[in-house]
Short mmCIF file of C-alpha atoms in Angstrom, two decimals:
data_model
loop_
_atom_site.label_atom_id
_atom_site.label_comp_id
_atom_site.label_asym_id
_atom_site.label_seq_id
_atom_site.Cartn_x
_atom_site.Cartn_y
_atom_site.Cartn_z
CA MET A 19 -18.26 -9.87 6.68
CA LEU A 20 -19.84 -6.44 6.24
CA GLU A 21 -17.44 -4.96 8.76
CA TRP A 22 -14.49 -6.55 6.94
CA ARG A 23 -15.70 -5.14 3.61
CA LYS A 24 -15.89 -1.70 5.14
CA GLN A 25 -12.44 -1.94 6.71
CA PHE A 26 -10.83 -3.40 3.59
CA GLY A 27 -12.57 -0.89 1.34
CA THR A 28 -13.86 -3.49 -1.13
CA ASP A 29 -16.46 -1.21 -2.71
CA GLU A 30 -13.88 1.52 -3.29
CA LEU A 31 -11.37 -1.05 -4.56
CA TYR A 32 -13.87 -2.24 -7.17
CA ARG A 33 -15.05 1.26 -8.06
CA ASP A 34 -11.58 2.79 -8.41
CA GLY A 35 -9.78 -0.31 -9.68
CA PHE A 36 -6.41 -1.57 -8.50
CA ASP A 37 -3.26 -0.20 -10.07
CA TYR A 38 -1.16 -3.33 -10.53
CA PRO A 39 1.72 -2.55 -12.90
CA GLU A 40 3.59 -5.68 -11.79
CA HIS A 41 0.79 -7.93 -13.09
CA SER A 42 2.74 -9.38 -16.02
CA GLU A 43 5.71 -10.14 -13.76
CA VAL A 44 3.43 -11.72 -11.16
CA LEU A 45 1.99 -14.06 -13.80
CA LYS A 46 5.48 -15.36 -14.59
CA HIS A 47 5.83 -16.64 -11.03
CA TYR A 48 2.14 -17.25 -10.22
CA PRO A 49 0.35 -18.35 -13.43
CA HIS A 50 -3.43 -18.04 -13.09
CA ALA A 51 -6.31 -16.84 -15.20
CA CYS A 52 -10.08 -16.62 -15.50
CA HIS A 53 -10.52 -18.43 -18.83
CA LYS A 54 -13.83 -18.81 -20.68
CA VAL A 55 -16.64 -20.92 -19.14
CA ASP A 56 -17.62 -24.51 -18.37
CA LYS A 57 -20.53 -26.39 -19.98
CA ILE A 58 -23.15 -24.76 -17.78
CA GLY A 59 -21.77 -21.26 -18.20
CA ARG A 60 -19.77 -20.83 -15.02
CA PRO A 61 -16.47 -18.90 -15.27
CA LEU A 62 -13.49 -21.22 -15.57
CA PHE A 63 -10.56 -20.39 -13.29
CA VAL A 64 -7.16 -21.97 -13.97
CA GLN A 65 -4.07 -22.02 -11.78
CA LEU A 66 -0.72 -23.73 -12.46
CA MET A 67 0.37 -24.49 -8.93
CA GLY A 68 3.54 -26.35 -9.89
CA LYS A 69 4.89 -23.22 -11.58
CA VAL A 70 4.43 -20.94 -8.58
CA LYS A 71 7.77 -19.57 -7.40
CA PRO A 72 7.19 -17.97 -3.96
CA ALA A 73 10.64 -16.40 -3.55
CA GLU A 74 10.62 -14.87 -7.04
CA LEU A 75 7.04 -13.72 -6.65
CA LEU A 76 7.83 -11.67 -3.56
CA LYS A 77 10.65 -9.95 -5.42
CA VAL A 78 8.15 -8.34 -7.80
CA THR A 79 5.28 -7.64 -5.39
CA THR A 80 4.28 -7.93 -1.73
CA GLN A 81 1.91 -10.18 0.19
CA ASP A 82 -0.35 -7.20 0.88
CA ARG A 83 -0.56 -6.29 -2.81
CA LEU A 84 -1.20 -9.92 -3.75
CA GLU A 85 -4.13 -9.98 -1.34
CA ARG A 86 -5.51 -6.64 -2.55
CA ASN A 87 -5.34 -7.84 -6.14
CA HIS A 88 -6.98 -11.10 -5.08
CA VAL A 89 -9.86 -9.23 -3.45
CA HIS A 90 -10.17 -6.93 -6.45
CA ALA A 91 -10.44 -10.03 -8.68
CA TRP A 92 -13.22 -11.39 -6.46
CA GLU A 93 -15.11 -8.10 -6.70
CA VAL A 94 -14.78 -8.07 -10.51
CA LEU A 95 -16.05 -11.65 -10.51
CA LEU A 96 -19.08 -10.75 -8.39
CA ASN A 97 -19.93 -7.47 -10.10
CA ASP A 98 -18.99 -8.12 -13.72
CA ILE A 99 -18.20 -11.74 -14.59
CA PHE A 100 -21.07 -13.52 -12.83
CA PRO A 101 -23.68 -11.12 -14.26
CA LYS A 102 -22.18 -11.53 -17.77
CA CYS A 103 -22.17 -15.34 -17.45
CA SER A 104 -25.74 -15.23 -16.13
CA HIS A 105 -26.86 -13.10 -19.06
CA ASP A 106 -25.11 -15.30 -21.64
CA SER A 107 -26.41 -18.58 -20.22
CA GLY A 108 -29.91 -17.38 -19.36
CA LYS A 109 -29.53 -18.69 -15.81
CA GLN A 110 -28.09 -17.16 -12.68
CA LYS A 111 -24.41 -18.01 -12.20
CA TYR A 112 -22.74 -17.33 -8.90
CA SER A 113 -19.98 -19.93 -8.65
CA THR A 114 -16.83 -20.95 -10.51
CA PHE A 115 -15.38 -24.09 -12.01
CA THR A 116 -11.73 -24.19 -10.97
CA ILE A 117 -8.78 -26.28 -12.13
CA PHE A 118 -5.57 -26.38 -10.09
CA ASP A 119 -2.74 -28.14 -11.94
CA LEU A 120 -0.38 -29.65 -9.37
CA GLN A 121 2.21 -30.96 -11.81
CA GLY A 122 5.63 -30.10 -10.40
CA VAL A 123 4.41 -29.25 -6.89
CA SER A 124 6.98 -30.16 -4.23
CA LEU A 125 6.99 -30.25 -0.46
CA PHE A 126 9.70 -27.56 -0.47
CA GLN A 127 7.55 -25.31 -2.64
CA PHE A 128 4.54 -25.87 -0.40
CA HIS A 129 6.46 -24.95 2.75
CA ALA A 130 7.82 -21.82 1.05
CA SER A 131 4.31 -20.60 0.19
CA ARG A 132 2.41 -22.08 3.12
CA ALA A 133 1.88 -18.86 5.08
CA SER A 134 0.69 -16.99 2.00
CA LEU A 135 -1.65 -19.81 0.94
CA GLN A 136 -3.12 -20.05 4.41
CA ARG A 137 -3.81 -16.30 4.57
CA VAL A 138 -5.54 -16.26 1.19
CA SER A 139 -7.49 -19.43 1.99
CA GLN A 140 -8.74 -17.90 5.23
CA LEU A 141 -9.66 -14.66 3.49
CA ASP A 142 -11.71 -16.58 0.92
CA GLN A 143 -13.52 -18.74 3.44
CA ASP A 144 -14.32 -15.81 5.72
CA ASN A 145 -15.51 -13.44 3.01
CA TYR A 146 -16.24 -15.32 -0.24
CA PRO A 147 -17.32 -18.71 1.10
CA GLU A 148 -19.90 -19.97 -1.38
CA PHE A 149 -18.60 -18.88 -4.76
CA VAL A 150 -16.37 -21.87 -5.56
CA GLY A 151 -18.66 -24.33 -7.31
CA GLU A 152 -16.29 -27.18 -8.12
CA LEU A 153 -12.53 -27.46 -7.70
CA PHE A 154 -10.55 -30.05 -9.66
CA LEU A 155 -6.99 -30.85 -8.60
CA ILE A 156 -5.20 -32.54 -11.50
CA ASN A 157 -1.77 -34.13 -11.88
CA THR A 158 -1.72 -34.72 -8.14
CA PRO A 159 1.76 -36.06 -7.21
CA TRP A 160 2.31 -38.76 -4.59
CA ILE A 161 3.70 -36.13 -2.20
CA PHE A 162 0.34 -34.35 -2.26
CA LYS A 163 -1.02 -36.76 0.35
CA THR A 164 1.35 -35.13 2.83
CA ILE A 165 0.50 -31.63 1.63
CA TRP A 166 -3.24 -32.35 1.73
CA ALA A 167 -2.99 -33.52 5.34
CA MET A 168 -1.53 -30.11 6.23
CA MET A 169 -4.07 -28.17 4.15
CA GLN A 170 -7.25 -29.84 5.34
CA PRO A 171 -7.45 -27.97 8.66
CA TRP A 172 -7.55 -24.68 6.70
CA LEU A 173 -10.58 -25.74 4.68
CA GLY A 174 -14.16 -25.99 5.83
CA LYS A 175 -16.06 -29.22 5.26
CA ARG A 176 -18.23 -27.67 2.55
CA THR A 177 -15.15 -26.55 0.64
CA GLN A 178 -13.58 -30.00 0.95
CA GLN A 179 -16.75 -31.58 -0.47
CA LYS A 180 -16.34 -29.50 -3.64
CA ILE A 181 -12.86 -30.86 -4.38
CA THR A 182 -12.13 -33.67 -6.84
CA MET A 183 -8.60 -35.06 -7.00
CA LEU A 184 -7.32 -36.59 -10.22
CA GLY A 185 -3.96 -37.92 -11.37
CA THR A 186 -2.58 -37.67 -14.88
CA ASP A 187 -5.64 -39.36 -16.42
CA TYR A 188 -7.86 -36.33 -15.81
CA LEU A 189 -8.87 -35.36 -19.35
CA GLU A 190 -11.95 -37.56 -19.75
CA GLU A 191 -13.36 -36.27 -16.48
CA LEU A 192 -12.62 -32.62 -17.28
CA LEU A 193 -14.33 -32.92 -20.65
CA LYS A 194 -17.54 -33.92 -18.86
CA HIS A 195 -17.58 -30.39 -17.46
CA VAL A 196 -15.72 -28.21 -19.99
CA ASP A 197 -16.12 -28.17 -23.78
CA VAL A 198 -12.90 -29.13 -25.53
CA GLU A 199 -12.93 -25.78 -27.39
CA ASN A 200 -12.86 -23.95 -24.04
CA LEU A 201 -10.24 -26.12 -22.36
CA PRO A 202 -6.64 -24.83 -22.69
CA SER A 203 -4.43 -26.95 -24.94
CA PHE A 204 -1.95 -27.54 -22.11
CA PHE A 205 -4.72 -29.52 -20.39
CA GLY A 206 -5.52 -31.49 -23.55
CA GLY A 207 -8.16 -29.13 -24.93
CA LYS A 208 -8.22 -27.21 -28.22
CA CYS A 209 -8.00 -23.63 -26.96
CA THR A 210 -4.73 -21.77 -27.50
CA CYS A 211 -5.88 -18.12 -27.31
CA ASN A 212 -3.14 -17.22 -29.79
CA GLU A 213 -4.79 -13.86 -30.37
CA HIS A 214 -4.14 -13.02 -26.70
CA GLY A 215 -0.67 -14.49 -26.43
CA GLY A 216 -1.85 -17.67 -24.73
CA CYS A 217 -4.68 -18.83 -22.50
CA MET A 218 -3.09 -17.46 -19.32
CA ASN A 219 -3.14 -13.95 -20.83
CA ARG A 220 -6.74 -14.04 -22.04
CA PRO A 221 -8.79 -11.11 -20.63
CA TRP A 222 -12.02 -12.35 -19.05
CA SER A 223 -14.07 -9.82 -21.04
CA SER A 224 -13.24 -11.63 -24.30
#
């Protein structure tokens, strides 16, 4: 891992930042955000998997730039967000609470993004293995059984143990972990982040 960090230049990437002018366009085709915190103060990460458009995404950026931005986001999480969450909660926080919304996910979409997903998944497991606390998959469609069978070999057993799969009746379970005021309205919560133009545009620092 240390050798990879040196080769990738993670310290420099965090120190100098990552110039990502296509960010707003990327979000249109790959909606994701670090949004507030869960009930125990962990950063809440949200991703709308059913709205990912692989072909359109690669028209506005490249796989390499996606991965560099992904690593930069991890480094901001480690160096800025976790310490802030730890300070605010009074307890050390070093893992996330993640929600992946699978509404609209199709087998075609999965095949189109499979190579990219596998590369990012491997990168995370090799270099950021213990920072995902809990991962909730909601609105899981019937076709996801097929997709999950293909994804499982990419994921270590410890990662798989952190995953909870829910259908459309997910809200009661999510509210055990996330205050309704912090849960985005499109998941049934009360947060709209109107002042930021929506929850997916909310800067983590706010």
